[in-house]
PDB file of C-alpha atoms in Angstrom:
ATOM      1  CA  MET A   1      29.426  32.592  -1.510  1.00 36.00           C
ATOM      2  CA  ASN A   2      27.215  29.686  -0.485  1.00 38.00           C
ATOM      3  CA  MET A   3      25.713  27.674  -3.303  1.00 39.00           C
ATOM      4  CA  PRO A   4      22.634  25.568  -2.687  1.00 38.00           C
ATOM      5  CA  SER A   5      23.349  21.882  -2.430  1.00 40.00           C
ATOM      6  CA  THR A   6      22.087  19.658  -5.194  1.00 45.00           C
ATOM      7  CA  ASP A   7      19.250  18.506  -2.929  1.00 51.00           C
ATOM      8  CA  GLN A   8      18.182  22.092  -2.232  1.00 52.00           C
ATOM      9  CA  ALA A   9      18.159  22.838  -5.945  1.00 67.00           C
ATOM     10  CA  LEU A  10      15.764  19.959  -6.697  1.00 82.00           C
ATOM     11  CA  ARG A  11      12.094  20.815  -6.994  1.00 94.00           C
ATOM     12  CA  ALA A  12       8.779  19.020  -6.577  1.00 96.00           C
ATOM     13  CA  VAL A  13       5.173  19.008  -7.714  1.00 96.00           C
ATOM     14  CA  VAL A  14       2.599  18.531  -4.957  1.00 96.00           C
ATOM     15  CA  VAL A  15      -1.073  17.840  -5.651  1.00 96.00           C
ATOM     16  CA  GLU A  16      -3.582  17.307  -2.858  1.00 97.00           C
ATOM     17  CA  ARG A  17      -7.219  16.409  -3.252  1.00 97.00           C
ATOM     18  CA  SER A  18      -9.941  15.234  -0.892  1.00 97.00           C
ATOM     19  CA  PHE A  19     -11.996  12.255  -2.006  1.00 97.00           C
ATOM     20  CA  ALA A  20     -15.336  11.287  -0.468  1.00 97.00           C
ATOM     21  CA  HIS A  21     -14.394   7.611  -0.523  1.00 97.00           C
ATOM     22  CA  PRO A  22     -12.969   5.245   2.105  1.00 97.00           C
ATOM     23  CA  GLN A  23      -9.172   5.176   2.400  1.00 98.00           C
ATOM     24  CA  GLU A  24      -9.047   1.486   1.425  1.00 97.00           C
ATOM     25  CA  LYS A  25     -10.937   2.170  -1.822  1.00 97.00           C
ATOM     26  CA  VAL A  26      -8.504   4.927  -2.801  1.00 98.00           C
ATOM     27  CA  TRP A  27      -5.611   2.634  -1.864  1.00 98.00           C
ATOM     28  CA  ARG A  28      -6.950  -0.042  -4.225  1.00 98.00           C
ATOM     29  CA  ALA A  29      -7.094   2.505  -7.073  1.00 98.00           C
ATOM     30  CA  LEU A  30      -3.426   3.334  -6.398  1.00 98.00           C
ATOM     31  CA  THR A  31      -2.217  -0.258  -6.142  1.00 98.00           C
ATOM     32  CA  GLN A  32      -4.324  -2.507  -8.402  1.00 97.00           C
ATOM     33  CA  GLY A  33      -2.925  -2.529 -11.934  1.00 96.00           C
ATOM     34  CA  PRO A  34      -6.254  -2.554 -13.840  1.00 96.00           C
ATOM     35  CA  LEU A  35      -7.645   0.328 -11.737  1.00 97.00           C
ATOM     36  CA  LEU A  36      -4.337   2.187 -12.003  1.00 97.00           C
ATOM     37  CA  GLU A  37      -4.529   1.849 -15.773  1.00 97.00           C
ATOM     38  CA  GLU A  38      -7.982   3.445 -15.841  1.00 97.00           C
ATOM     39  CA  TRP A  39      -6.808   6.726 -14.303  1.00 97.00           C
ATOM     40  CA  LEU A  40      -3.043   6.819 -14.936  1.00 97.00           C
ATOM     41  CA  MET A  41      -1.450   4.583 -17.572  1.00 97.00           C
ATOM     42  CA  SER A  42      -1.132   0.952 -18.633  1.00 97.00           C
ATOM     43  CA  ASN A  43       1.336  -0.747 -16.335  1.00 98.00           C
ATOM     44  CA  ASP A  44       2.750  -3.931 -14.859  1.00 98.00           C
ATOM     45  CA  PHE A  45       2.701  -2.545 -11.322  1.00 98.00           C
ATOM     46  CA  GLU A  46       2.720  -4.770  -8.241  1.00 98.00           C
ATOM     47  CA  PRO A  47       2.663  -3.326  -4.715  1.00 98.00           C
ATOM     48  CA  VAL A  48       5.915  -5.034  -3.696  1.00 98.00           C
ATOM     49  CA  VAL A  49       8.976  -3.088  -2.547  1.00 98.00           C
ATOM     50  CA  GLY A  50      11.750  -3.544  -5.110  1.00 98.00           C
ATOM     51  CA  HIS A  51       9.365  -4.446  -7.972  1.00 98.00           C
ATOM     52  CA  ARG A  52      10.461  -2.790 -11.217  1.00 98.00           C
ATOM     53  CA  PHE A  53       7.680  -1.836 -13.604  1.00 98.00           C
ATOM     54  CA  THR A  54       6.767   0.514 -16.416  1.00 97.00           C
ATOM     55  CA  PHE A  55       3.982   2.941 -17.160  1.00 97.00           C
ATOM     56  CA  ARG A  56       3.186   3.123 -20.875  1.00 97.00           C
ATOM     57  CA  MET A  57       1.263   5.439 -23.134  1.00 93.00           C
ATOM     58  CA  PRO A  58       1.622   6.425 -26.816  1.00 93.00           C
ATOM     59  CA  ALA A  59       4.922   8.130 -27.620  1.00 90.00           C
ATOM     60  CA  MET A  60       4.933  11.848 -28.352  1.00 85.00           C
ATOM     61  CA  PRO A  61       7.592  14.362 -29.433  1.00 83.00           C
ATOM     62  CA  GLY A  62      10.244  14.512 -26.712  1.00 75.00           C
ATOM     63  CA  TRP A  63       9.024  11.401 -24.887  1.00 80.00           C
ATOM     64  CA  ASN A  64       9.031   7.716 -25.840  1.00 89.00           C
ATOM     65  CA  GLY A  65       5.871   7.084 -23.776  1.00 91.00           C
ATOM     66  CA  ILE A  66       7.585   4.753 -21.314  1.00 94.00           C
ATOM     67  CA  THR A  67       8.305   5.535 -17.679  1.00 95.00           C
ATOM     68  CA  ASP A  68      10.626   3.221 -15.743  1.00 96.00           C
ATOM     69  CA  CYS A  69       9.708   2.780 -12.076  1.00 97.00           C
ATOM     70  CA  GLU A  70      10.689   0.835  -8.968  1.00 98.00           C
ATOM     71  CA  VAL A  71       8.511   0.466  -5.881  1.00 98.00           C
ATOM     72  CA  LEU A  72      10.238   2.063  -2.876  1.00 98.00           C
ATOM     73  CA  THR A  73       7.556   2.058  -0.144  1.00 98.00           C
ATOM     74  CA  VAL A  74       4.340   0.126   0.448  1.00 98.00           C
ATOM     75  CA  ASP A  75       2.704   1.002   3.772  1.00 98.00           C
ATOM     76  CA  ALA A  76      -0.913  -0.017   3.175  1.00 98.00           C
ATOM     77  CA  PRO A  77      -3.177   1.905   3.201  1.00 98.00           C
ATOM     78  CA  ARG A  78      -1.167   4.997   4.125  1.00 98.00           C
ATOM     79  CA  GLN A  79       1.824   5.515   1.840  1.00 98.00           C
ATOM     80  CA  LEU A  80       3.110   4.341  -1.520  1.00 98.00           C
ATOM     81  CA  ALA A  81       6.284   5.538  -3.227  1.00 98.00           C
ATOM     82  CA  TYR A  82       8.068   4.631  -6.441  1.00 98.00           C
ATOM     83  CA  THR A  83      10.677   6.050  -8.724  1.00 98.00           C
ATOM     84  CA  TRP A  84       9.482   7.782 -11.907  1.00 97.00           C
ATOM     85  CA  CYS A  85      12.293   7.890 -14.455  1.00 95.00           C
ATOM     86  CA  ALA A  86      12.865   8.363 -18.168  1.00 88.00           C
ATOM     87  CA  SER A  87      13.599   5.160 -20.096  1.00 90.00           C
ATOM     88  CA  GLY A  88      15.510   3.955 -23.132  1.00 81.00           C
ATOM     89  CA  GLU A  89      17.720   6.492 -24.880  1.00 78.00           C
ATOM     90  CA  GLU A  90      16.260   9.214 -22.632  1.00 78.00           C
ATOM     91  CA  ALA A  91      17.287   7.459 -19.397  1.00 75.00           C
ATOM     92  CA  ALA A  92      20.788   8.960 -19.186  1.00 73.00           C
ATOM     93  CA  THR A  93      19.641  12.560 -19.501  1.00 77.00           C
ATOM     94  CA  GLY A  94      15.927  12.376 -18.655  1.00 83.00           C
ATOM     95  CA  ILE A  95      14.104  12.870 -15.400  1.00 87.00           C
ATOM     96  CA  SER A  96      14.797  10.761 -12.333  1.00 93.00           C
ATOM     97  CA  THR A  97      12.142  11.543  -9.746  1.00 96.00           C
ATOM     98  CA  VAL A  98      10.233   9.912  -6.894  1.00 97.00           C
ATOM     99  CA  VAL A  99       6.438   9.850  -6.627  1.00 98.00           C
ATOM    100  CA  THR A 100       5.017   9.530  -3.116  1.00 98.00           C
ATOM    101  CA  PHE A 101       1.325   9.128  -2.330  1.00 98.00           C
ATOM    102  CA  THR A 102       0.180   9.770   1.231  1.00 98.00           C
ATOM    103  CA  LEU A 103      -3.392   8.990   2.299  1.00 98.00           C
ATOM    104  CA  THR A 104      -4.824  10.657   5.396  1.00 98.00           C
ATOM    105  CA  PRO A 105      -8.310   9.742   6.624  1.00 98.00           C
ATOM    106  CA  THR A 106     -10.728  12.636   7.030  1.00 98.00           C
ATOM    107  CA  PRO A 107     -14.305  12.729   8.379  1.00 97.00           C
ATOM    108  CA  GLU A 108     -15.551  12.868   4.762  1.00 96.00           C
ATOM    109  CA  GLY A 109     -13.202  10.262   3.256  1.00 97.00           C
ATOM    110  CA  VAL A 110      -9.514  10.669   2.561  1.00 98.00           C
ATOM    111  CA  LEU A 111      -6.999  13.377   1.679  1.00 98.00           C
ATOM    112  CA  LEU A 112      -4.651  12.145  -1.038  1.00 98.00           C
ATOM    113  CA  ARG A 113      -1.320  13.934  -1.321  1.00 98.00           C
ATOM    114  CA  MET A 114       0.970  13.223  -4.277  1.00 98.00           C
ATOM    115  CA  GLU A 115       4.487  14.602  -4.351  1.00 98.00           C
ATOM    116  CA  GLN A 116       6.745  14.076  -7.349  1.00 97.00           C
ATOM    117  CA  SER A 117      10.178  15.229  -6.218  1.00 97.00           C
ATOM    118  CA  GLY A 118      13.634  15.451  -7.711  1.00 96.00           C
ATOM    119  CA  PHE A 119      13.207  17.745 -10.710  1.00 94.00           C
ATOM    120  CA  LYS A 120      16.486  19.429 -11.578  1.00 92.00           C
ATOM    121  CA  PRO A 121      16.630  23.182 -12.245  1.00 90.00           C
ATOM    122  CA  HIS A 122      16.844  22.673 -16.023  1.00 89.00           C
ATOM    123  CA  GLU A 123      13.744  20.439 -16.061  1.00 90.00           C
ATOM    124  CA  ASP A 124      11.146  23.233 -16.045  1.00 91.00           C
ATOM    125  CA  ARG A 125       9.233  21.712 -18.948  1.00 88.00           C
ATOM    126  CA  ASN A 126       9.004  18.364 -17.147  1.00 89.00           C
ATOM    127  CA  LEU A 127       7.980  20.070 -13.908  1.00 92.00           C
ATOM    128  CA  GLN A 128       5.196  22.007 -15.634  1.00 93.00           C
ATOM    129  CA  GLY A 129       4.088  18.900 -17.514  1.00 90.00           C
ATOM    130  CA  ALA A 130       3.947  16.915 -14.277  1.00 93.00           C
ATOM    131  CA  ASN A 131       1.913  19.624 -12.575  1.00 93.00           C
ATOM    132  CA  TRP A 132      -0.638  19.641 -15.386  1.00 94.00           C
ATOM    133  CA  GLY A 133      -0.547  15.844 -15.743  1.00 94.00           C
ATOM    134  CA  TRP A 134      -1.179  15.023 -12.082  1.00 96.00           C
ATOM    135  CA  GLN A 135      -4.113  17.447 -11.924  1.00 96.00           C
ATOM    136  CA  SER A 136      -5.612  15.648 -14.911  1.00 96.00           C
ATOM    137  CA  PHE A 137      -4.834  12.206 -13.483  1.00 97.00           C
ATOM    138  CA  PHE A 138      -6.545  13.088 -10.187  1.00 97.00           C
ATOM    139  CA  THR A 139      -9.669  14.157 -12.080  1.00 97.00           C
ATOM    140  CA  ARG A 140      -9.674  10.786 -13.836  1.00 97.00           C
ATOM    141  CA  LEU A 141      -9.076   9.058 -10.482  1.00 98.00           C
ATOM    142  CA  GLU A 142     -12.246  10.677  -9.121  1.00 97.00           C
ATOM    143  CA  GLY A 143     -14.184   9.128 -11.999  1.00 97.00           C
ATOM    144  CA  VAL A 144     -12.674   5.701 -11.374  1.00 97.00           C
ATOM    145  CA  LEU A 145     -13.517   5.923  -7.667  1.00 97.00           C
ATOM    146  CA  ALA A 146     -17.100   6.967  -8.444  1.00 96.00           C
ATOM    147  CA  LYS A 147     -17.785   3.837 -10.466  1.00 94.00           C
ATOM    148  CA  ALA A 148     -15.624   1.324  -8.503  1.00 84.00           C
ATOM    149  CA  ALA A 149     -17.212  -0.889  -5.870  1.00 76.00           C
TER     150      ALA A 149
END
């Protein structure tokens, strides 16, 4: 009997949305800390491969509110990737995923694709939370883009 490899068993959340804004403007919202904070979370992000940073929000039951990350890819203004991992006491058993943003120019603006990959089979709750969360974050991103120069 063939068992799926660990990689095949991992799952991902993919969210795609078209924005009627120039690619460079969307890129800035993904890579400038103050803009990133407006639609995602407070952070100490820098668009430098190897930079370790955190996203922070108030703690809630089952999550300390801190996400540990490391920048993996910066290919301005096309692709950005970083790890998205549990922190503190949750680090050993919590999620360890990768978030990849891909921007594709369109005649109307840009198509933004976000893939958060690496959810293990037992992480259904995290997978569902990420799916809901990224939809909400993208809605907030649209608002940030509408008011940004």
